[in-house]
Amino acid sequence: MGTRANPDNHHTRFTGRGLGTRHKQPPLSVLVHHAVDKYVRTKPSKSDWLREAISEKVEREGWVLEDDRLVPTLDLDRCG
């Protein structure tokens, strides 16, 4: 059959991963310092590690994911 995709399994070969992504959403892509790149590539699951790192930074900046939306959190330390 060559390298073309099998049309018979079109509806089953692309399964969702439960990541909250949208259909045809373009991936984020960044270049980082070569030493950081080398470190991240040693991780068993680079994508999961990067998702978690981004989520931690988003939370530190005062945002939380609620009902599929990113909303600001109330940080009392910043309000005083």
JSON list of N, CA, C and O in Angstrom, two decimals, residues 11-64:
[
{"chain": "A", "resi": 11, "resn": "HIS", "atom": "N", "xyz": [-11.11, 7.25, 10.97]},
{"chain": "A", "resi": 11, "resn": "HIS", "atom": "CA", "xyz": [-11.83, 7.72, 12.15]},
{"chain": "A", "resi": 11, "resn": "HIS", "atom": "C", "xyz": [-11.28, 7.16, 13.46]},
{"chain": "A", "resi": 11, "resn": "HIS", "atom": "O", "xyz": [-11.64, 7.63, 14.52]},
{"chain": "A", "resi": 12, "resn": "THR", "atom": "N", "xyz": [-10.40, 6.18, 13.39]},
{"chain": "A", "resi": 12, "resn": "THR", "atom": "CA", "xyz": [-9.89, 5.58, 14.62]},
{"chain": "A", "resi": 12, "resn": "THR", "atom": "C", "xyz": [-8.41, 5.81, 14.84]},
{"chain": "A", "resi": 12, "resn": "THR", "atom": "O", "xyz": [-7.92, 5.65, 15.95]},
{"chain": "A", "resi": 13, "resn": "ARG", "atom": "N", "xyz": [-7.66, 6.20, 13.84]},
{"chain": "A", "resi": 13, "resn": "ARG", "atom": "CA", "xyz": [-6.21, 6.33, 14.03]},
{"chain": "A", "resi": 13, "resn": "ARG", "atom": "C", "xyz": [-5.81, 7.59, 14.77]},
{"chain": "A", "resi": 13, "resn": "ARG", "atom": "O", "xyz": [-4.75, 7.65, 15.36]},
{"chain": "A", "resi": 14, "resn": "PHE", "atom": "N", "xyz": [-6.64, 8.63, 14.73]},
{"chain": "A", "resi": 14, "resn": "PHE", "atom": "CA", "xyz": [-6.34, 9.86, 15.45]},
{"chain": "A", "resi": 14, "resn": "PHE", "atom": "C", "xyz": [-7.21, 9.92, 16.68]},
{"chain": "A", "resi": 14, "resn": "PHE", "atom": "O", "xyz": [-8.35, 10.34, 16.63]},
{"chain": "A", "resi": 15, "resn": "THR", "atom": "N", "xyz": [-6.68, 9.48, 17.80]},
{"chain": "A", "resi": 15, "resn": "THR", "atom": "CA", "xyz": [-7.46, 9.47, 19.02]},
{"chain": "A", "resi": 15, "resn": "THR", "atom": "C", "xyz": [-7.06, 10.64, 19.90]},
{"chain": "A", "resi": 15, "resn": "THR", "atom": "O", "xyz": [-5.89, 11.02, 19.96]},
{"chain": "A", "resi": 16, "resn": "GLY", "atom": "N", "xyz": [-8.03, 11.21, 20.58]},
{"chain": "A", "resi": 16, "resn": "GLY", "atom": "CA", "xyz": [-7.77, 12.33, 21.47]},
{"chain": "A", "resi": 16, "resn": "GLY", "atom": "C", "xyz": [-6.93, 11.91, 22.66]},
{"chain": "A", "resi": 16, "resn": "GLY", "atom": "O", "xyz": [-6.97, 10.77, 23.10]},
{"chain": "A", "resi": 17, "resn": "ARG", "atom": "N", "xyz": [-6.17, 12.83, 23.19]},
{"chain": "A", "resi": 17, "resn": "ARG", "atom": "CA", "xyz": [-5.32, 12.56, 24.35]},
{"chain": "A", "resi": 17, "resn": "ARG", "atom": "C", "xyz": [-5.84, 13.23, 25.60]},
{"chain": "A", "resi": 17, "resn": "ARG", "atom": "O", "xyz": [-5.18, 13.23, 26.62]},
{"chain": "A", "resi": 18, "resn": "GLY", "atom": "N", "xyz": [-6.99, 13.87, 25.51]},
{"chain": "A", "resi": 18, "resn": "GLY", "atom": "CA", "xyz": [-7.56, 14.53, 26.68]},
{"chain": "A", "resi": 18, "resn": "GLY", "atom": "C", "xyz": [-6.77, 15.75, 27.11]},
{"chain": "A", "resi": 18, "resn": "GLY", "atom": "O", "xyz": [-6.73, 16.09, 28.28]},
{"chain": "A", "resi": 19, "resn": "LEU", "atom": "N", "xyz": [-6.14, 16.44, 26.19]},
{"chain": "A", "resi": 19, "resn": "LEU", "atom": "CA", "xyz": [-5.30, 17.58, 26.53]},
{"chain": "A", "resi": 19, "resn": "LEU", "atom": "C", "xyz": [-6.04, 18.91, 26.47]},
{"chain": "A", "resi": 19, "resn": "LEU", "atom": "O", "xyz": [-5.47, 19.94, 26.77]},
{"chain": "A", "resi": 20, "resn": "GLY", "atom": "N", "xyz": [-7.29, 18.90, 26.03]},
{"chain": "A", "resi": 20, "resn": "GLY", "atom": "CA", "xyz": [-8.04, 20.14, 25.90]},
{"chain": "A", "resi": 20, "resn": "GLY", "atom": "C", "xyz": [-7.70, 20.90, 24.64]},
{"chain": "A", "resi": 20, "resn": "GLY", "atom": "O", "xyz": [-8.00, 22.08, 24.53]},
{"chain": "A", "resi": 21, "resn": "THR", "atom": "N", "xyz": [-7.06, 20.25, 23.69]},
{"chain": "A", "resi": 21, "resn": "THR", "atom": "CA", "xyz": [-6.72, 20.93, 22.44]},
{"chain": "A", "resi": 21, "resn": "THR", "atom": "C", "xyz": [-7.91, 20.93, 21.51]},
{"chain": "A", "resi": 21, "resn": "THR", "atom": "O", "xyz": [-8.83, 20.13, 21.63]},
{"chain": "A", "resi": 22, "resn": "ARG", "atom": "N", "xyz": [-7.90, 21.82, 20.57]},
{"chain": "A", "resi": 22, "resn": "ARG", "atom": "CA", "xyz": [-8.97, 21.94, 19.58]},
{"chain": "A", "resi": 22, "resn": "ARG", "atom": "C", "xyz": [-8.54, 21.28, 18.29]},
{"chain": "A", "resi": 22, "resn": "ARG", "atom": "O", "xyz": [-7.35, 21.14, 18.01]},
{"chain": "A", "resi": 23, "resn": "HIS", "atom": "N", "xyz": [-9.50, 20.91, 17.47]},
{"chain": "A", "resi": 23, "resn": "HIS", "atom": "CA", "xyz": [-9.23, 20.31, 16.17]},
{"chain": "A", "resi": 23, "resn": "HIS", "atom": "C", "xyz": [-8.40, 21.27, 15.32]},
{"chain": "A", "resi": 23, "resn": "HIS", "atom": "O", "xyz": [-8.73, 22.45, 15.20]},
{"chain": "A", "resi": 24, "resn": "LYS", "atom": "N", "xyz": [-7.33, 20.79, 14.78]},
{"chain": "A", "resi": 24, "resn": "LYS", "atom": "CA", "xyz": [-6.42, 21.55, 13.90]},
{"chain": "A", "resi": 24, "resn": "LYS", "atom": "C", "xyz": [-5.76, 22.74, 14.60]},
{"chain": "A", "resi": 24, "resn": "LYS", "atom": "O", "xyz": [-5.38, 23.71, 13.97]},
{"chain": "A", "resi": 25, "resn": "GLN", "atom": "N", "xyz": [-5.66, 22.69, 15.92]},
{"chain": "A", "resi": 25, "resn": "GLN", "atom": "CA", "xyz": [-4.96, 23.74, 16.65]},
{"chain": "A", "resi": 25, "resn": "GLN", "atom": "C", "xyz": [-3.47, 23.62, 16.37]},
{"chain": "A", "resi": 25, "resn": "GLN", "atom": "O", "xyz": [-2.90, 22.54, 16.53]},
{"chain": "A", "resi": 26, "resn": "PRO", "atom": "N", "xyz": [-2.81, 24.69, 15.94]},
{"chain": "A", "resi": 26, "resn": "PRO", "atom": "CA", "xyz": [-1.38, 24.57, 15.65]},
{"chain": "A", "resi": 26, "resn": "PRO", "atom": "C", "xyz": [-0.58, 24.41, 16.95]},
{"chain": "A", "resi": 26, "resn": "PRO", "atom": "O", "xyz": [-0.93, 24.99, 17.98]},
{"chain": "A", "resi": 27, "resn": "PRO", "atom": "N", "xyz": [0.47, 23.62, 16.93]},
{"chain": "A", "resi": 27, "resn": "PRO", "atom": "CA", "xyz": [1.29, 23.44, 18.14]},
{"chain": "A", "resi": 27, "resn": "PRO", "atom": "C", "xyz": [2.14, 24.67, 18.42]},
{"chain": "A", "resi": 27, "resn": "PRO", "atom": "O", "xyz": [2.45, 25.44, 17.50]},
{"chain": "A", "resi": 28, "resn": "LEU", "atom": "N", "xyz": [2.50, 24.86, 19.67]},
{"chain": "A", "resi": 28, "resn": "LEU", "atom": "CA", "xyz": [3.47, 25.89, 20.02]},
{"chain": "A", "resi": 28, "resn": "LEU", "atom": "C", "xyz": [4.85, 25.38, 19.64]},
{"chain": "A", "resi": 28, "resn": "LEU", "atom": "O", "xyz": [5.15, 24.20, 19.81]},
{"chain": "A", "resi": 29, "resn": "SER", "atom": "N", "xyz": [5.69, 26.26, 19.17]},
{"chain": "A", "resi": 29, "resn": "SER", "atom": "CA", "xyz": [7.04, 25.86, 18.81]},
{"chain": "A", "resi": 29, "resn": "SER", "atom": "C", "xyz": [7.99, 26.99, 19.18]},
{"chain": "A", "resi": 29, "resn": "SER", "atom": "O", "xyz": [7.76, 28.15, 18.79]},
{"chain": "A", "resi": 30, "resn": "VAL", "atom": "N", "xyz": [9.01, 26.66, 19.94]},
{"chain": "A", "resi": 30, "resn": "VAL", "atom": "CA", "xyz": [9.97, 27.67, 20.37]},
{"chain": "A", "resi": 30, "resn": "VAL", "atom": "C", "xyz": [11.39, 27.13, 20.26]},
{"chain": "A", "resi": 30, "resn": "VAL", "atom": "O", "xyz": [11.62, 25.93, 20.36]},
{"chain": "A", "resi": 31, "resn": "LEU", "atom": "N", "xyz": [12.31, 28.02, 20.04]},
{"chain": "A", "resi": 31, "resn": "LEU", "atom": "CA", "xyz": [13.73, 27.68, 20.11]},
{"chain": "A", "resi": 31, "resn": "LEU", "atom": "C", "xyz": [14.24, 28.08, 21.48]},
{"chain": "A", "resi": 31, "resn": "LEU", "atom": "O", "xyz": [13.85, 29.12, 22.01]},
{"chain": "A", "resi": 32, "resn": "VAL", "atom": "N", "xyz": [15.07, 27.26, 22.07]},
{"chain": "A", "resi": 32, "resn": "VAL", "atom": "CA", "xyz": [15.66, 27.56, 23.38]},
{"chain": "A", "resi": 32, "resn": "VAL", "atom": "C", "xyz": [17.16, 27.38, 23.30]},
{"chain": "A", "resi": 32, "resn": "VAL", "atom": "O", "xyz": [17.69, 26.81, 22.33]},
{"chain": "A", "resi": 33, "resn": "HIS", "atom": "N", "xyz": [17.85, 27.85, 24.30]},
{"chain": "A", "resi": 33, "resn": "HIS", "atom": "CA", "xyz": [19.31, 27.69, 24.38]},
{"chain": "A", "resi": 33, "resn": "HIS", "atom": "C", "xyz": [19.66, 26.22, 24.20]},
{"chain": "A", "resi": 33, "resn": "HIS", "atom": "O", "xyz": [18.94, 25.33, 24.69]},
{"chain": "A", "resi": 34, "resn": "HIS", "atom": "N", "xyz": [20.74, 25.93, 23.54]},
{"chain": "A", "resi": 34, "resn": "HIS", "atom": "CA", "xyz": [21.12, 24.54, 23.23]},
{"chain": "A", "resi": 34, "resn": "HIS", "atom": "C", "xyz": [21.26, 23.67, 24.47]},
{"chain": "A", "resi": 34, "resn": "HIS", "atom": "O", "xyz": [20.93, 22.48, 24.45]},
{"chain": "A", "resi": 35, "resn": "ALA", "atom": "N", "xyz": [21.71, 24.24, 25.59]},
{"chain": "A", "resi": 35, "resn": "ALA", "atom": "CA", "xyz": [21.85, 23.46, 26.81]},
{"chain": "A", "resi": 35, "resn": "ALA", "atom": "C", "xyz": [20.48, 23.08, 27.38]},
{"chain": "A", "resi": 35, "resn": "ALA", "atom": "O", "xyz": [20.27, 21.97, 27.86]},
{"chain": "A", "resi": 36, "resn": "VAL", "atom": "N", "xyz": [19.52, 24.00, 27.29]},
{"chain": "A", "resi": 36, "resn": "VAL", "atom": "CA", "xyz": [18.16, 23.72, 27.74]},
{"chain": "A", "resi": 36, "resn": "VAL", "atom": "C", "xyz": [17.53, 22.67, 26.82]},
{"chain": "A", "resi": 36, "resn": "VAL", "atom": "O", "xyz": [16.88, 21.73, 27.28]},
{"chain": "A", "resi": 37, "resn": "ASP", "atom": "N", "xyz": [17.74, 22.81, 25.53]},
{"chain": "A", "resi": 37, "resn": "ASP", "atom": "CA", "xyz": [17.22, 21.84, 24.56]},
{"chain": "A", "resi": 37, "resn": "ASP", "atom": "C", "xyz": [17.74, 20.44, 24.88]},
{"chain": "A", "resi": 37, "resn": "ASP", "atom": "O", "xyz": [16.96, 19.48, 24.91]},
{"chain": "A", "resi": 38, "resn": "LYS", "atom": "N", "xyz": [19.01, 20.34, 25.14]},
{"chain": "A", "resi": 38, "resn": "LYS", "atom": "CA", "xyz": [19.61, 19.04, 25.45]},
{"chain": "A", "resi": 38, "resn": "LYS", "atom": "C", "xyz": [18.99, 18.44, 26.71]},
{"chain": "A", "resi": 38, "resn": "LYS", "atom": "O", "xyz": [18.68, 17.25, 26.77]},
{"chain": "A", "resi": 39, "resn": "TYR", "atom": "N", "xyz": [18.78, 19.28, 27.74]},
{"chain": "A", "resi": 39, "resn": "TYR", "atom": "CA", "xyz": [18.19, 18.82, 28.99]},
{"chain": "A", "resi": 39, "resn": "TYR", "atom": "C", "xyz": [16.76, 18.32, 28.78]},
{"chain": "A", "resi": 39, "resn": "TYR", "atom": "O", "xyz": [16.41, 17.23, 29.23]},
{"chain": "A", "resi": 40, "resn": "VAL", "atom": "N", "xyz": [15.93, 19.12, 28.10]},
{"chain": "A", "resi": 40, "resn": "VAL", "atom": "CA", "xyz": [14.54, 18.73, 27.89]},
{"chain": "A", "resi": 40, "resn": "VAL", "atom": "C", "xyz": [14.44, 17.45, 27.08]},
{"chain": "A", "resi": 40, "resn": "VAL", "atom": "O", "xyz": [13.60, 16.59, 27.35]},
{"chain": "A", "resi": 41, "resn": "ARG", "atom": "N", "xyz": [15.33, 17.27, 26.12]},
{"chain": "A", "resi": 41, "resn": "ARG", "atom": "CA", "xyz": [15.29, 16.07, 25.28]},
{"chain": "A", "resi": 41, "resn": "ARG", "atom": "C", "xyz": [15.68, 14.79, 26.05]},
{"chain": "A", "resi": 41, "resn": "ARG", "atom": "O", "xyz": [15.46, 13.70, 25.57]},
{"chain": "A", "resi": 42, "resn": "THR", "atom": "N", "xyz": [16.22, 14.94, 27.25]},
{"chain": "A", "resi": 42, "resn": "THR", "atom": "CA", "xyz": [16.53, 13.76, 28.07]},
{"chain": "A", "resi": 42, "resn": "THR", "atom": "C", "xyz": [15.29, 13.24, 28.80]},
{"chain": "A", "resi": 42, "resn": "THR", "atom": "O", "xyz": [15.32, 12.14, 29.33]},
{"chain": "A", "resi": 43, "resn": "LYS", "atom": "N", "xyz": [14.22, 14.02, 28.81]},
{"chain": "A", "resi": 43, "resn": "LYS", "atom": "CA", "xyz": [13.01, 13.62, 29.52]},
{"chain": "A", "resi": 43, "resn": "LYS", "atom": "C", "xyz": [12.31, 12.48, 28.78]},
{"chain": "A", "resi": 43, "resn": "LYS", "atom": "O", "xyz": [12.26, 12.49, 27.55]},
{"chain": "A", "resi": 44, "resn": "PRO", "atom": "N", "xyz": [11.75, 11.52, 29.51]},
{"chain": "A", "resi": 44, "resn": "PRO", "atom": "CA", "xyz": [11.06, 10.41, 28.85]},
{"chain": "A", "resi": 44, "resn": "PRO", "atom": "C", "xyz": [9.85, 10.88, 28.05]},
{"chain": "A", "resi": 44, "resn": "PRO", "atom": "O", "xyz": [9.54, 10.31, 27.01]},
{"chain": "A", "resi": 45, "resn": "SER", "atom": "N", "xyz": [9.16, 11.90, 28.52]},
{"chain": "A", "resi": 45, "resn": "SER", "atom": "CA", "xyz": [8.02, 12.45, 27.80]},
{"chain": "A", "resi": 45, "resn": "SER", "atom": "C", "xyz": [8.19, 13.97, 27.71]},
{"chain": "A", "resi": 45, "resn": "SER", "atom": "O", "xyz": [7.74, 14.71, 28.58]},
{"chain": "A", "resi": 46, "resn": "LYS", "atom": "N", "xyz": [8.87, 14.40, 26.67]},
{"chain": "A", "resi": 46, "resn": "LYS", "atom": "CA", "xyz": [9.17, 15.82, 26.50]},
{"chain": "A", "resi": 46, "resn": "LYS", "atom": "C", "xyz": [7.91, 16.67, 26.47]},
{"chain": "A", "resi": 46, "resn": "LYS", "atom": "O", "xyz": [7.83, 17.72, 27.12]},
{"chain": "A", "resi": 47, "resn": "SER", "atom": "N", "xyz": [6.91, 16.23, 25.73]},
{"chain": "A", "resi": 47, "resn": "SER", "atom": "CA", "xyz": [5.68, 17.02, 25.61]},
{"chain": "A", "resi": 47, "resn": "SER", "atom": "C", "xyz": [4.98, 17.18, 26.95]},
{"chain": "A", "resi": 47, "resn": "SER", "atom": "O", "xyz": [4.56, 18.28, 27.31]},
{"chain": "A", "resi": 48, "resn": "ASP", "atom": "N", "xyz": [4.84, 16.10, 27.70]},
{"chain": "A", "resi": 48, "resn": "ASP", "atom": "CA", "xyz": [4.20, 16.19, 29.01]},
{"chain": "A", "resi": 48, "resn": "ASP", "atom": "C", "xyz": [4.99, 17.10, 29.94]},
{"chain": "A", "resi": 48, "resn": "ASP", "atom": "O", "xyz": [4.41, 17.91, 30.68]},
{"chain": "A", "resi": 49, "resn": "TRP", "atom": "N", "xyz": [6.30, 16.99, 29.92]},
{"chain": "A", "resi": 49, "resn": "TRP", "atom": "CA", "xyz": [7.15, 17.81, 30.78]},
{"chain": "A", "resi": 49, "resn": "TRP", "atom": "C", "xyz": [6.98, 19.29, 30.44]},
{"chain": "A", "resi": 49, "resn": "TRP", "atom": "O", "xyz": [6.82, 20.13, 31.32]},
{"chain": "A", "resi": 50, "resn": "LEU", "atom": "N", "xyz": [6.98, 19.61, 29.14]},
{"chain": "A", "resi": 50, "resn": "LEU", "atom": "CA", "xyz": [6.81, 21.00, 28.71]},
{"chain": "A", "resi": 50, "resn": "LEU", "atom": "C", "xyz": [5.43, 21.53, 29.04]},
{"chain": "A", "resi": 50, "resn": "LEU", "atom": "O", "xyz": [5.28, 22.68, 29.48]},
{"chain": "A", "resi": 51, "resn": "ARG", "atom": "N", "xyz": [4.39, 20.72, 28.86]},
{"chain": "A", "resi": 51, "resn": "ARG", "atom": "CA", "xyz": [3.03, 21.14, 29.22]},
{"chain": "A", "resi": 51, "resn": "ARG", "atom": "C", "xyz": [2.95, 21.48, 30.71]},
{"chain": "A", "resi": 51, "resn": "ARG", "atom": "O", "xyz": [2.36, 22.48, 31.11]},
{"chain": "A", "resi": 52, "resn": "GLU", "atom": "N", "xyz": [3.54, 20.62, 31.54]},
{"chain": "A", "resi": 52, "resn": "GLU", "atom": "CA", "xyz": [3.52, 20.86, 32.98]},
{"chain": "A", "resi": 52, "resn": "GLU", "atom": "C", "xyz": [4.30, 22.13, 33.34]},
{"chain": "A", "resi": 52, "resn": "GLU", "atom": "O", "xyz": [3.86, 22.93, 34.18]},
{"chain": "A", "resi": 53, "resn": "ALA", "atom": "N", "xyz": [5.44, 22.34, 32.71]},
{"chain": "A", "resi": 53, "resn": "ALA", "atom": "CA", "xyz": [6.24, 23.54, 32.97]},
{"chain": "A", "resi": 53, "resn": "ALA", "atom": "C", "xyz": [5.47, 24.80, 32.59]},
{"chain": "A", "resi": 53, "resn": "ALA", "atom": "O", "xyz": [5.47, 25.79, 33.34]},
{"chain": "A", "resi": 54, "resn": "ILE", "atom": "N", "xyz": [4.79, 24.77, 31.46]},
{"chain": "A", "resi": 54, "resn": "ILE", "atom": "CA", "xyz": [4.01, 25.93, 31.02]},
{"chain": "A", "resi": 54, "resn": "ILE", "atom": "C", "xyz": [2.85, 26.17, 31.99]},
{"chain": "A", "resi": 54, "resn": "ILE", "atom": "O", "xyz": [2.58, 27.31, 32.39]},
{"chain": "A", "resi": 55, "resn": "SER", "atom": "N", "xyz": [2.17, 25.11, 32.39]},
{"chain": "A", "resi": 55, "resn": "SER", "atom": "CA", "xyz": [1.05, 25.23, 33.33]},
{"chain": "A", "resi": 55, "resn": "SER", "atom": "C", "xyz": [1.50, 25.84, 34.65]},
{"chain": "A", "resi": 55, "resn": "SER", "atom": "O", "xyz": [0.81, 26.69, 35.22]},
{"chain": "A", "resi": 56, "resn": "GLU", "atom": "N", "xyz": [2.65, 25.41, 35.16]},
{"chain": "A", "resi": 56, "resn": "GLU", "atom": "CA", "xyz": [3.17, 25.97, 36.41]},
{"chain": "A", "resi": 56, "resn": "GLU", "atom": "C", "xyz": [3.44, 27.45, 36.28]},
{"chain": "A", "resi": 56, "resn": "GLU", "atom": "O", "xyz": [3.12, 28.24, 37.18]},
{"chain": "A", "resi": 57, "resn": "LYS", "atom": "N", "xyz": [4.00, 27.89, 35.17]},
{"chain": "A", "resi": 57, "resn": "LYS", "atom": "CA", "xyz": [4.29, 29.31, 34.96]},
{"chain": "A", "resi": 57, "resn": "LYS", "atom": "C", "xyz": [2.99, 30.11, 34.85]},
{"chain": "A", "resi": 57, "resn": "LYS", "atom": "O", "xyz": [2.88, 31.20, 35.42]},
{"chain": "A", "resi": 58, "resn": "VAL", "atom": "N", "xyz": [2.01, 29.59, 34.14]},
{"chain": "A", "resi": 58, "resn": "VAL", "atom": "CA", "xyz": [0.72, 30.26, 34.00]},
{"chain": "A", "resi": 58, "resn": "VAL", "atom": "C", "xyz": [0.09, 30.46, 35.38]},
{"chain": "A", "resi": 58, "resn": "VAL", "atom": "O", "xyz": [-0.41, 31.55, 35.70]},
{"chain": "A", "resi": 59, "resn": "GLU", "atom": "N", "xyz": [0.14, 29.43, 36.22]},
{"chain": "A", "resi": 59, "resn": "GLU", "atom": "CA", "xyz": [-0.42, 29.54, 37.57]},
{"chain": "A", "resi": 59, "resn": "GLU", "atom": "C", "xyz": [0.35, 30.56, 38.42]},
{"chain": "A", "resi": 59, "resn": "GLU", "atom": "O", "xyz": [-0.25, 31.32, 39.17]},
{"chain": "A", "resi": 60, "resn": "ARG", "atom": "N", "xyz": [1.68, 30.58, 38.30]},
{"chain": "A", "resi": 60, "resn": "ARG", "atom": "CA", "xyz": [2.49, 31.56, 39.05]},
{"chain": "A", "resi": 60, "resn": "ARG", "atom": "C", "xyz": [2.16, 32.99, 38.63]},
{"chain": "A", "resi": 60, "resn": "ARG", "atom": "O", "xyz": [2.30, 33.92, 39.42]},
{"chain": "A", "resi": 61, "resn": "GLU", "atom": "N", "xyz": [1.74, 33.15, 37.38]},
{"chain": "A", "resi": 61, "resn": "GLU", "atom": "CA", "xyz": [1.39, 34.48, 36.90]},
{"chain": "A", "resi": 61, "resn": "GLU", "atom": "C", "xyz": [-0.06, 34.86, 37.22]},
{"chain": "A", "resi": 61, "resn": "GLU", "atom": "O", "xyz": [-0.53, 35.91, 36.80]},
{"chain": "A", "resi": 62, "resn": "GLY", "atom": "N", "xyz": [-0.75, 33.99, 37.97]},
{"chain": "A", "resi": 62, "resn": "GLY", "atom": "CA", "xyz": [-2.07, 34.35, 38.47]},
{"chain": "A", "resi": 62, "resn": "GLY", "atom": "C", "xyz": [-3.25, 33.93, 37.62]},
{"chain": "A", "resi": 62, "resn": "GLY", "atom": "O", "xyz": [-4.28, 34.60, 37.62]},
{"chain": "A", "resi": 63, "resn": "TRP", "atom": "N", "xyz": [-3.11, 32.81, 36.91]},
{"chain": "A", "resi": 63, "resn": "TRP", "atom": "CA", "xyz": [-4.20, 32.33, 36.07]},
{"chain": "A", "resi": 63, "resn": "TRP", "atom": "C", "xyz": [-4.52, 30.88, 36.40]},
{"chain": "A", "resi": 63, "resn": "TRP", "atom": "O", "xyz": [-3.65, 30.15, 36.86]},
{"chain": "A", "resi": 64, "resn": "VAL", "atom": "N", "xyz": [-5.77, 30.50, 36.16]},
{"chain": "A", "resi": 64, "resn": "VAL", "atom": "CA", "xyz": [-6.20, 29.12, 36.39]},
{"chain": "A", "resi": 64, "resn": "VAL", "atom": "C", "xyz": [-7.19, 28.74, 35.29]},
{"chain": "A", "resi": 64, "resn": "VAL", "atom": "O", "xyz": [-7.93, 29.57, 34.78]}
]
